[in-house]
Tab-separated table of C-alpha atoms and ligand atoms in Angstrom:
chain	number	residue	atom	x	y	z
A	1	MET	CA	0.383	22.556	4.516
A	2	SER	CA	1.840	19.496	2.741
A	3	THR	CA	4.881	17.775	4.265
A	4	THR	CA	7.351	15.213	2.933
A	5	LEU	CA	9.917	13.387	5.032
A	6	ILE	CA	12.927	11.733	3.389
A	7	THR	CA	14.501	9.303	5.835
A	8	GLY	CA	17.832	7.547	6.238
A	9	GLY	CA	19.602	8.719	3.084
A	10	ARG	CA	23.244	9.722	2.727
A	11	VAL	CA	22.929	13.450	2.057
A	12	ILE	CA	25.628	14.731	-0.286
A	13	THR	CA	25.980	18.433	-0.987
A	14	ALA	CA	28.943	20.378	-2.319
A	15	THR	CA	30.342	20.468	1.216
A	16	ARG	CA	28.541	17.811	3.345
A	17	ASP	CA	28.349	14.036	3.433
A	18	SER	CA	26.192	12.679	6.287
A	19	VAL	CA	23.162	10.535	6.978
A	20	GLU	CA	20.289	12.943	7.679
A	21	ASP	CA	16.518	13.022	7.397
A	22	ILE	CA	15.011	15.908	5.439
A	23	LEU	CA	11.638	17.525	6.140
A	24	ILE	CA	10.069	19.486	3.287
A	25	GLU	CA	7.144	21.754	4.166
A	26	ASP	CA	5.153	23.582	1.519
A	27	GLY	CA	7.822	23.124	-1.128
A	28	ARG	CA	10.789	24.230	0.989
A	29	ILE	CA	13.278	22.353	3.115
A	30	ALA	CA	12.228	23.025	6.719
A	31	ARG	CA	14.459	20.811	8.881
A	32	LEU	CA	17.369	18.411	8.679
A	33	GLY	CA	18.576	15.900	11.255
A	34	ASP	CA	17.237	12.841	13.028
A	35	LEU	CA	13.524	13.254	12.259
A	36	GLY	CA	12.530	9.585	11.988
A	37	ASP	CA	9.224	9.817	13.906
A	38	PHE	CA	8.190	13.216	12.614
A	39	PRO	CA	4.614	13.080	11.241
A	40	ALA	CA	4.461	13.814	7.503
A	41	ASP	CA	1.954	13.419	4.663
A	42	ARG	CA	4.498	11.477	2.619
A	43	VAL	CA	7.506	9.469	3.817
A	44	VAL	CA	10.223	8.403	1.367
A	45	ASP	CA	12.742	5.836	2.582
A	46	ALA	CA	16.161	6.723	1.167
A	47	SER	CA	18.223	4.167	3.124
A	48	GLY	CA	21.226	2.989	1.134
A	49	LYS	CA	20.773	5.826	-1.388
A	50	LEU	CA	22.454	9.149	-2.068
A	51	VAL	CA	20.331	12.243	-1.490
A	52	ILE	CA	21.503	15.219	-3.532
A	53	PRO	CA	20.189	18.660	-4.503
A	54	GLY	CA	18.229	18.564	-7.766
A	55	GLY	CA	20.485	18.880	-10.781
A	56	ILE	CA	20.712	22.217	-12.583
A	57	ASP	CA	21.449	22.112	-16.301
A	58	PRO	CA	22.249	25.697	-17.252
A	59	HIS	CA	22.492	25.087	-20.995
A	60	THR	CA	19.538	23.577	-22.871
A	61	HIS	CA	17.685	24.418	-26.073
A	62	MET	CA	14.016	23.422	-26.132
A	63	ASP	CA	11.567	24.183	-28.945
A	64	THR	CA	14.131	26.353	-30.704
A	65	PRO	CA	14.308	27.202	-34.407
A	66	ALA	CA	17.450	26.065	-36.241
A	67	GLY	CA	17.538	26.945	-39.936
A	68	ASP	CA	14.527	25.289	-41.550
A	69	THR	CA	13.729	23.064	-38.582
A	70	PHE	CA	13.183	23.017	-34.807
A	71	ILE	CA	14.803	21.280	-31.849
A	72	SER	CA	12.780	18.076	-31.421
A	73	ASP	CA	12.127	18.478	-27.666
A	74	ASP	CA	9.636	21.043	-26.486
A	75	PHE	CA	9.392	22.304	-22.904
A	76	TYR	CA	7.279	19.296	-21.923
A	77	THR	CA	9.240	16.388	-23.423
A	78	GLY	CA	12.570	18.043	-22.653
A	79	THR	CA	11.753	18.689	-19.009
A	80	VAL	CA	10.337	15.173	-18.551
A	81	ALA	CA	13.684	13.884	-19.861
A	82	ALA	CA	15.524	16.224	-17.515
A	83	ALA	CA	13.425	15.092	-14.537
A	84	VAL	CA	14.003	11.354	-15.023
A	85	GLY	CA	17.695	12.173	-15.283
A	86	GLY	CA	17.761	13.959	-11.926
A	87	THR	CA	17.651	17.544	-13.146
A	88	THR	CA	15.056	19.803	-11.495
A	89	THR	CA	15.992	23.147	-13.077
A	90	ILE	CA	17.064	23.998	-16.611
A	91	ILE	CA	18.218	27.332	-17.958
A	92	ASP	CA	17.215	27.710	-21.605
A	93	PHE	CA	17.902	30.355	-24.264
A	94	PRO	CA	15.451	32.666	-26.026
A	95	ILE	CA	17.095	33.751	-29.301
A	96	GLN	CA	16.840	37.380	-30.359
A	97	GLU	CA	15.947	37.849	-34.043
A	98	LYS	CA	18.167	40.407	-35.735
A	99	GLY	CA	16.340	43.750	-35.804
A	100	ASP	CA	14.130	42.890	-32.835
A	101	ASP	CA	14.474	44.146	-29.300
A	102	PRO	CA	15.710	41.081	-27.334
A	103	ARG	CA	12.606	41.235	-25.131
A	104	VAL	CA	10.463	40.139	-28.090
A	105	SER	CA	12.041	36.671	-28.043
A	106	LEU	CA	11.787	36.472	-24.249
A	107	GLU	CA	8.001	36.849	-24.533
A	108	GLU	CA	7.967	34.166	-27.228
A	109	TRP	CA	9.914	31.755	-24.988
A	110	PHE	CA	7.503	32.396	-22.102
A	111	GLY	CA	4.782	31.268	-24.507
A	112	LYS	CA	6.697	28.069	-25.303
A	113	SER	CA	7.409	27.173	-21.673
A	114	GLU	CA	4.520	28.285	-19.446
A	115	GLY	CA	2.032	25.511	-18.761
A	116	LYS	CA	4.377	22.952	-20.317
A	117	ALA	CA	7.513	22.642	-18.199
A	118	ALA	CA	7.435	19.765	-15.696
A	119	ILE	CA	10.385	21.160	-13.716
A	120	ASP	CA	11.529	24.677	-12.876
A	121	TRP	CA	13.209	26.728	-15.539
A	122	ALA	CA	14.945	30.043	-16.124
A	123	PHE	CA	16.329	31.872	-19.140
A	124	HIS	CA	19.590	33.331	-20.386
A	125	GLN	CA	18.976	35.688	-23.320
A	126	ILE	CA	20.853	35.132	-26.600
A	127	ILE	CA	21.904	38.504	-28.008
A	128	ALA	CA	22.432	38.304	-31.774
A	129	ASP	CA	22.125	42.006	-32.564
A	130	LEU	CA	23.398	44.729	-30.266
A	131	PRO	CA	23.205	48.258	-31.651
A	132	PRO	CA	23.764	50.773	-28.820
A	133	ALA	CA	19.991	51.443	-28.729
A	134	TYR	CA	19.369	47.916	-27.410
A	135	LEU	CA	21.820	48.110	-24.500
A	136	PRO	CA	19.165	49.447	-22.056
A	137	SER	CA	17.012	46.406	-22.885
A	138	LEU	CA	19.602	44.299	-21.082
A	139	GLY	CA	18.606	46.142	-17.891
A	140	ALA	CA	14.940	45.419	-18.547
A	141	LEU	CA	15.810	41.728	-18.979
A	142	ILE	CA	17.668	41.680	-15.651
A	143	ASP	CA	14.576	43.218	-14.020
A	144	GLU	CA	12.583	40.265	-15.415
A	145	GLY	CA	15.011	37.790	-13.838
A	146	VAL	CA	17.044	37.074	-16.967
A	147	SER	CA	20.432	38.095	-15.653
A	148	SER	CA	22.843	36.478	-18.134
A	149	PHE	CA	23.336	36.900	-21.869
A	150	LYS	CA	24.859	34.517	-24.392
A	151	LEU	CA	26.857	36.058	-27.240
A	152	PHE	CA	28.498	34.240	-30.148
A	153	MET	CA	32.024	34.577	-31.537
A	154	ALA	CA	31.022	31.912	-34.108
A	155	TYR	CA	28.288	31.484	-36.776
A	156	PRO	CA	29.151	34.631	-38.833
A	157	ASN	CA	26.108	34.125	-41.071
A	158	ALA	CA	23.679	33.974	-38.155
A	159	TRP	CA	24.322	35.091	-34.588
A	160	MET	CA	27.961	36.213	-34.439
A	161	LEU	CA	28.733	39.606	-32.918
A	162	ASP	CA	31.995	41.371	-33.695
A	163	ASP	CA	34.533	42.103	-30.978
A	164	GLY	CA	33.302	45.693	-30.630
A	165	ALA	CA	29.740	44.621	-29.863
A	166	ILE	CA	30.970	41.911	-27.487
A	167	PHE	CA	33.206	44.418	-25.724
A	168	SER	CA	30.325	46.918	-25.415
A	169	ALA	CA	28.166	44.229	-23.815
A	170	LEU	CA	30.956	43.308	-21.387
A	171	GLN	CA	31.418	46.969	-20.456
A	172	TRP	CA	27.668	47.321	-19.981
A	173	THR	CA	27.616	44.408	-17.514
A	174	SER	CA	30.594	45.944	-15.725
A	175	ASP	CA	28.510	49.056	-15.085
A	176	ASN	CA	25.073	47.474	-14.649
A	177	GLY	CA	25.430	43.838	-13.578
A	178	GLY	CA	24.557	40.643	-15.428
A	179	LEU	CA	26.907	37.986	-16.744
A	180	ILE	CA	28.099	37.563	-20.340
A	181	MET	CA	28.373	33.970	-21.565
A	182	LEU	CA	30.412	33.440	-24.713
A	183	HIS	CA	30.405	30.774	-27.421
A	184	CYS	CA	34.124	30.825	-28.137
A	185	GLU	CA	35.138	29.734	-31.631
A	186	ASN	CA	36.808	31.933	-34.254
A	187	GLY	CA	33.821	32.134	-36.635
A	188	PRO	CA	35.471	33.981	-39.572
A	189	ALA	CA	38.486	31.617	-39.723
A	190	ILE	CA	36.183	28.600	-39.487
A	191	GLU	CA	34.086	30.024	-42.321
A	192	VAL	CA	37.162	30.133	-44.601
A	193	LEU	CA	37.953	26.496	-43.760
A	194	ILE	CA	34.337	25.507	-44.434
A	195	GLN	CA	34.298	27.191	-47.855
A	196	GLN	CA	37.594	25.481	-48.755
A	197	ALA	CA	36.271	22.075	-47.656
A	198	ILE	CA	33.062	22.417	-49.664
A	199	ALA	CA	34.987	23.632	-52.740
A	200	ALA	CA	37.192	20.525	-52.448
A	201	GLY	CA	34.107	18.284	-52.336
A	202	HIS	CA	34.601	17.404	-48.672
A	203	THR	CA	30.944	17.309	-47.720
A	204	GLU	CA	30.677	14.404	-45.232
A	205	PRO	CA	29.944	14.916	-41.518
A	206	ARG	CA	33.580	14.395	-40.471
A	207	PHE	CA	34.503	17.681	-42.184
A	208	HIS	CA	32.367	19.495	-39.649
A	209	ALA	CA	35.038	18.677	-37.034
A	210	ALA	CA	37.951	19.139	-39.440
A	211	THR	CA	36.872	22.723	-40.220
A	212	ARG	CA	36.500	23.728	-36.545
A	213	PRO	CA	40.001	23.092	-35.113
A	214	SER	CA	40.555	23.197	-31.374
A	215	ILE	CA	43.018	26.088	-31.742
A	216	ALA	CA	40.140	28.201	-33.122
A	217	GLU	CA	38.330	27.566	-29.835
A	218	GLY	CA	41.478	28.291	-27.825
A	219	GLU	CA	42.084	31.572	-29.683
A	220	ALA	CA	38.511	32.777	-29.217
A	221	THR	CA	38.579	31.836	-25.535
A	222	SER	CA	41.805	33.832	-25.006
A	223	ARG	CA	40.258	36.787	-26.859
A	224	ALA	CA	37.069	36.585	-24.786
A	225	ILE	CA	39.108	36.615	-21.582
A	226	ALA	CA	41.189	39.568	-22.798
A	227	LEU	CA	38.054	41.580	-23.650
A	228	ALA	CA	36.555	40.786	-20.227
A	229	GLU	CA	39.790	41.758	-18.496
A	230	ILE	CA	39.856	45.130	-20.272
A	231	ALA	CA	36.195	45.653	-19.317
A	232	ARG	CA	37.005	44.516	-15.729
A	233	VAL	CA	34.149	42.084	-15.601
A	234	PRO	CA	33.552	38.342	-15.126
A	235	VAL	CA	32.910	36.136	-18.141
A	236	TYR	CA	31.510	32.605	-18.536
A	237	VAL	CA	32.680	30.360	-21.392
A	238	VAL	CA	30.008	27.918	-22.592
A	239	HIS	CA	30.370	24.319	-23.811
A	240	MET	CA	34.166	24.071	-23.696
A	241	SER	CA	35.573	21.173	-25.686
A	242	ALA	CA	39.265	21.944	-26.195
A	243	ALA	CA	42.416	21.696	-24.086
A	244	GLU	CA	43.683	24.974	-25.600
A	245	ALA	CA	40.597	26.786	-24.299
A	246	LEU	CA	40.977	25.220	-20.873
A	247	SER	CA	44.621	26.360	-20.664
A	248	ALA	CA	43.499	29.927	-21.409
A	249	VAL	CA	40.963	29.735	-18.574
A	250	GLY	CA	43.512	28.164	-16.224
A	251	LEU	CA	46.065	30.931	-16.919
A	252	ALA	CA	43.432	33.638	-16.370
A	253	ARG	CA	42.166	32.121	-13.134
A	254	GLY	CA	45.774	31.699	-11.995
A	255	ARG	CA	46.031	35.494	-12.297
A	256	GLY	CA	42.895	35.855	-10.172
A	257	LEU	CA	40.562	36.837	-13.010
A	258	PRO	CA	36.873	35.929	-12.531
A	259	VAL	CA	36.672	33.599	-15.539
A	260	TYR	CA	34.267	30.649	-15.435
A	261	ALA	CA	33.599	27.781	-17.819
A	262	GLU	CA	31.373	24.793	-18.427
A	263	THR	CA	31.911	21.619	-20.399
A	264	CYS	CA	29.398	18.938	-21.424
A	265	PRO	CA	29.355	15.121	-21.152
A	266	GLN	CA	29.850	14.689	-24.910
A	267	TYR	CA	33.189	16.534	-24.695
A	268	LEU	CA	34.307	14.315	-21.822
A	269	LEU	CA	33.166	10.996	-23.257
A	270	LEU	CA	32.745	11.037	-27.057
A	271	SER	CA	35.402	11.711	-29.673
A	272	GLU	CA	35.562	13.019	-33.213
A	273	ASP	CA	35.909	9.536	-34.732
A	274	LYS	CA	32.125	9.286	-34.198
A	275	LEU	CA	31.712	11.793	-37.045
A	276	ALA	CA	33.270	9.247	-39.406
A	277	SER	CA	30.699	6.564	-38.470
A	278	PRO	CA	29.511	4.439	-41.437
A	279	GLY	CA	27.081	5.925	-43.924
A	280	PHE	CA	25.671	9.224	-42.738
A	281	GLN	CA	25.528	8.161	-39.046
A	282	GLY	CA	28.252	10.690	-38.213
A	283	ALA	CA	25.595	13.430	-38.527
A	284	LYS	CA	24.202	12.293	-35.158
A	285	TYR	CA	27.369	13.648	-33.532
A	286	VAL	CA	27.532	17.027	-35.276
A	287	CYS	CA	27.561	19.791	-32.685
A	288	SER	CA	29.544	22.990	-32.201
A	289	PRO	CA	32.190	23.116	-30.938
A	290	PRO	CA	32.773	19.657	-32.393
A	291	LEU	CA	33.802	16.481	-30.608
A	292	ARG	CA	37.588	16.388	-30.271
A	293	ASP	CA	40.242	13.693	-30.286
A	294	PRO	CA	40.428	11.725	-27.009
A	295	SER	CA	43.540	13.572	-25.789
A	296	HIS	CA	41.220	16.441	-24.793
A	297	HIS	CA	39.075	14.250	-22.521
A	298	ASP	CA	41.616	13.759	-19.747
A	299	LYS	CA	42.465	17.456	-19.752
A	300	LEU	CA	38.791	18.392	-19.312
A	301	TRP	CA	38.347	15.848	-16.501
A	302	GLU	CA	41.440	17.289	-14.811
A	303	GLY	CA	39.986	20.786	-15.242
A	304	LEU	CA	36.785	19.687	-13.535
A	305	ALA	CA	38.649	18.105	-10.636
A	306	ALA	CA	41.034	21.051	-10.225
A	307	GLY	CA	38.373	23.768	-10.409
A	308	ASN	CA	39.274	25.449	-13.707
A	309	LEU	CA	35.956	24.127	-15.064
A	310	GLN	CA	33.105	24.786	-12.659
A	311	VAL	CA	30.009	23.403	-14.371
A	312	VAL	CA	28.845	20.477	-16.502
A	313	SER	CA	25.854	21.427	-18.653
A	314	THR	CA	24.596	19.522	-21.689
A	315	ASP	CA	23.934	21.978	-24.535
A	316	HIS	CA	20.892	19.715	-25.038
A	317	ALA	CA	19.909	20.312	-28.688
A	318	PRO	CA	18.246	17.178	-30.118
A	319	PHE	CA	17.267	16.644	-33.753
A	320	HIS	CA	15.887	13.421	-35.200
A	321	TYR	CA	18.318	11.503	-37.394
A	322	LYS	CA	15.598	10.254	-39.755
A	323	ASP	CA	14.191	13.536	-41.023
A	324	GLN	CA	16.268	16.362	-39.518
A	325	LYS	CA	19.958	15.427	-39.531
A	326	GLN	CA	19.324	14.195	-43.121
A	327	MET	CA	19.038	17.833	-44.234
A	328	GLY	CA	22.837	17.843	-44.370
A	329	ARG	CA	23.339	14.830	-46.658
A	330	GLY	CA	25.771	16.020	-49.323
A	331	ASP	CA	26.645	19.194	-47.373
A	332	PHE	CA	27.758	18.975	-43.731
A	333	THR	CA	27.070	22.703	-43.243
A	334	LYS	CA	23.339	21.943	-43.469
A	335	ILE	CA	23.333	19.317	-40.697
A	336	PRO	CA	21.431	20.837	-37.739
A	337	ASN	CA	23.993	21.297	-34.948
A	338	GLY	CA	23.432	19.595	-31.630
A	339	MET	CA	22.653	16.379	-29.792
A	340	PRO	CA	20.515	15.305	-26.843
A	341	GLY	CA	21.949	15.076	-23.325
A	342	VAL	CA	19.734	16.499	-20.578
A	343	GLU	CA	18.489	13.034	-19.539
A	344	TRP	CA	21.885	11.438	-18.811
A	345	ARG	CA	24.136	14.224	-17.466
A	346	VAL	CA	23.880	13.451	-13.735
A	347	SER	CA	24.209	9.675	-14.232
A	348	LEU	CA	27.069	9.923	-16.751
A	349	LEU	CA	28.996	12.145	-14.340
A	350	TYR	CA	28.337	9.716	-11.496
A	351	ASN	CA	29.400	6.653	-13.506
A	352	PHE	CA	32.441	8.082	-15.304
A	353	GLY	CA	33.345	10.747	-12.737
A	354	VAL	CA	32.686	9.409	-9.245
A	355	ARG	CA	32.860	5.668	-9.880
A	356	GLU	CA	36.008	6.010	-11.972
A	357	ASN	CA	37.611	8.161	-9.247
A	358	ARG	CA	37.974	11.286	-11.350
A	359	ILE	CA	35.887	13.442	-9.010
A	360	SER	CA	34.567	13.121	-5.454
A	361	LEU	CA	30.890	12.817	-4.548
A	362	ASN	CA	30.908	16.421	-3.297
A	363	ARG	CA	32.465	17.641	-6.538
A	364	TRP	CA	29.818	15.721	-8.514
A	365	VAL	CA	27.102	17.714	-6.758
A	366	GLU	CA	29.021	20.944	-7.104
A	367	ILE	CA	29.527	20.710	-10.886
A	368	THR	CA	26.066	19.337	-11.698
A	369	SER	CA	24.093	21.645	-9.403
A	370	THR	CA	25.583	24.000	-6.796
A	371	ASN	CA	28.045	25.973	-8.911
A	372	ALA	CA	25.431	26.695	-11.588
A	373	ALA	CA	23.099	27.984	-8.864
A	374	LYS	CA	25.829	30.275	-7.541
A	375	LEU	CA	27.001	31.542	-10.926
A	376	PHE	CA	23.507	32.207	-12.206
A	377	GLY	CA	22.035	33.878	-9.125
A	378	ILE	CA	19.692	31.227	-7.713
A	379	TYR	CA	21.749	29.954	-4.752
A	380	PRO	CA	20.762	28.835	-2.075
A	381	GLN	CA	17.177	28.615	-3.359
A	382	LYS	CA	18.518	25.954	-5.734
A	383	GLY	CA	21.633	23.763	-5.623
A	384	GLU	CA	21.584	23.222	-1.856
A	385	ILE	CA	20.001	21.040	0.814
A	386	ALA	CA	19.499	23.425	3.728
A	387	PRO	CA	16.566	24.979	5.605
A	388	GLY	CA	14.924	27.546	3.333
A	389	SER	CA	16.093	26.003	0.056
A	390	ASP	CA	13.513	24.698	-2.411
A	391	GLY	CA	12.630	21.043	-1.845
A	392	ASP	CA	14.353	19.998	-5.092
A	393	VAL	CA	15.836	16.668	-4.116
A	394	VAL	CA	17.098	13.623	-6.012
A	395	ILE	CA	17.293	10.232	-4.343
A	396	PHE	CA	19.984	8.561	-6.407
A	397	ASP	CA	20.445	4.812	-6.207
A	398	PRO	CA	24.144	4.044	-6.704
A	399	ASP	CA	23.353	0.357	-7.241
A	400	ARG	CA	20.658	0.777	-9.884
A	401	PRO	CA	21.957	-0.056	-13.377
A	402	GLN	CA	20.586	1.698	-16.448
A	403	THR	CA	21.169	1.009	-20.121
A	404	LEU	CA	20.896	4.064	-22.344
A	405	SER	CA	18.812	3.602	-25.459
A	406	ALA	CA	16.590	5.536	-27.858
A	407	GLU	CA	13.947	2.826	-27.270
A	408	THR	CA	13.469	3.709	-23.614
A	409	GLN	CA	14.513	7.361	-23.327
A	410	MET	CA	12.085	10.190	-22.604
A	411	THR	CA	13.946	12.643	-24.847
A	412	ASN	CA	12.066	13.141	-28.106
A	413	CYS	CA	14.819	12.002	-30.425
A	414	ASP	CA	15.155	8.887	-32.570
A	415	TYR	CA	18.716	8.118	-31.486
A	416	ASN	CA	20.820	8.135	-28.347
A	417	PRO	CA	24.473	9.234	-28.656
A	418	TYR	CA	25.337	6.737	-25.886
A	419	GLU	CA	23.242	3.876	-27.318
A	420	GLY	CA	23.801	0.611	-25.436
A	421	TRP	CA	26.031	2.064	-22.707
A	422	THR	CA	25.265	0.573	-19.283
A	423	LEU	CA	25.765	2.894	-16.320
A	424	GLN	CA	25.852	2.013	-12.661
A	425	GLY	CA	23.643	4.392	-10.664
A	426	ALA	CA	20.378	6.136	-11.569
A	427	PRO	CA	17.847	8.545	-10.074
A	428	ASP	CA	15.160	6.673	-8.172
A	429	THR	CA	12.971	9.502	-6.840
A	430	VAL	CA	12.980	13.158	-7.852
A	431	LEU	CA	11.108	15.936	-6.045
A	432	VAL	CA	10.523	19.432	-7.368
A	433	ARG	CA	9.623	21.792	-4.510
A	434	GLY	CA	8.568	18.703	-2.538
A	435	GLU	CA	6.309	17.279	-5.287
A	436	PRO	CA	7.309	13.913	-6.792
A	437	VAL	CA	8.091	14.122	-10.509
A	438	VAL	CA	9.901	10.776	-10.639
A	439	SER	CA	9.172	7.686	-8.571
A	440	ASP	CA	11.011	4.373	-8.981
A	441	GLY	CA	12.712	5.852	-12.024
A	442	GLN	CA	9.408	6.654	-13.789
A	443	PHE	CA	7.992	10.101	-14.575
A	444	VAL	CA	4.973	10.804	-12.362
A	445	GLY	CA	4.771	14.591	-12.762
A	446	ARG	CA	2.668	16.642	-15.125
A	447	ALA	CA	2.961	19.445	-17.649
A	448	GLY	CA	2.889	22.857	-16.014
A	449	MET	CA	4.294	21.744	-12.637
A	450	GLY	CA	7.417	23.798	-13.248
A	451	ARG	CA	7.781	27.458	-12.314
A	452	PHE	CA	9.775	30.197	-13.989
A	453	ILE	CA	12.659	31.160	-11.684
A	454	LYS	CA	13.661	34.810	-11.657
A	455	ARG	CA	17.402	35.056	-11.208
A	456	ARG	CA	19.434	37.742	-9.471
A	457	PRO	CA	22.535	39.122	-11.157
A	458	ALA	CA	25.386	37.200	-9.553
A	459	GLU	CA	26.771	40.361	-7.975
A	460	THR	CA	29.611	38.807	-5.973
A	461	LEU	CA	31.438	37.279	-8.916
A	462	ALA	CA	34.116	39.909	-9.265
A	463	THR	CA	35.573	39.088	-5.887
A	464	ASP	CA	34.331	35.554	-5.228
A	465	LEU	CA	36.187	33.159	-7.533
A	466	ILE	CA	34.046	30.030	-7.633
A	467	SER	CA	36.010	26.820	-8.321
B	501	URP	O1	25.714	22.399	-31.654
B	501	URP	C1	25.244	23.128	-30.817
B	501	URP	N1	25.990	23.458	-29.786
B	501	URP	N2	23.993	23.631	-30.927
B	501	URP	C2	23.385	24.558	-30.078
B	501	URP	C3	23.788	25.980	-30.334
B	501	URP	C4	24.947	26.429	-29.480
B	501	URP	O2	25.920	26.949	-30.022
B	501	URP	O3	24.893	26.311	-28.267
B	502	ZN	ZN1	27.019	27.810	-28.418
B	503	ZN	ZN1	23.893	25.782	-26.820
């Protein structure tokens, strides 16, 4: 039996803040308290540091096809980046091909991830085609531990489902369990705006944002909530960027509806003026929904503090600038959508959230780890520091500065959206089930250390409104 003792750190969970030692035995937290002299195979001194549950990023895309190219991180490079950033579990997305049973893509994603991931991982299934014959497959996916499904109200030429199919899926989860996650943008209206922009010769990256107005996100979010209310079922809104969408969630939650939402660091910290960067540099910041004007940032921060937003994920979707983003020169619709983020989420939220007094330390842990574990059926195995939980622990040094740069990052991408930003605070040591994956800020793990985590359907959601 291997044992690790973490001594003298300030343990922060969603609800606690106290100096405690932590004993990890055989990958699980065994004891907490004053354990200073307890014999252990490995002792890690965490004095002066914050000790938090490993981060959970419930929205990443590794090794994923996108038009004629692929996301530049695979399950090794992407999970190394996650680990050095203090994330010990990611939830990624197999994408169903139209005409295929969704389980076909799940098998494919097992092939991409097994033996490669350096941290634990789980899957949500993207459903891009839902004739009634495929509905029972959702049950088979839940049996395999894939208990949430992402559906799109956008991308009419690729993955969008109409309202009828979305409503059928919501009704199915009402009867059978599982959680529907929705990409909320009004795809058909956006498509009209895109065609008009291209016809007018407006082809530069900034027109990506101009053709995806925030009201189109707000409308789709309201519609998603209405469909879920009719189906009497919880719903989770992914990668929220717009104040209009947040108001819709706030109104619904005010009425007691089990509506949940995540945002991402780019929507809190970067604005649409980046898309008008000189030359073609704006392509680096093309993602959907798009970056918004800065007036949305404060609203999203307030939503995080007040509990109308429960989770910060990243929508990690990196593409190289040099040979991938270039595919959209002369036509912004061909720029692969997405940007990297998994490596900096926990630190960005500490620097701009905790240090700038927008959120408390407990809330930082809750929105970067605990709430995702609860919403996606892996709590208290993940997202908690308590006896019985996995020994996924981050020792975070609040005094360690880090400067973000493509030169030094582990993410396989030739740019960093936060290039040159200096943050105060960084992960020092990261353990996955008691095994070190990061020591003194450096990756020390190996490919294949991660395990696939089977998730339960989050069965209590209808009555337990997580904030
Ligand atoms: O631009 C983005 N968000 N790319 C990833 C696909 C998605 O919609 O999550
Ligand atoms: Zn999406
Ligand atoms: Zn995504």
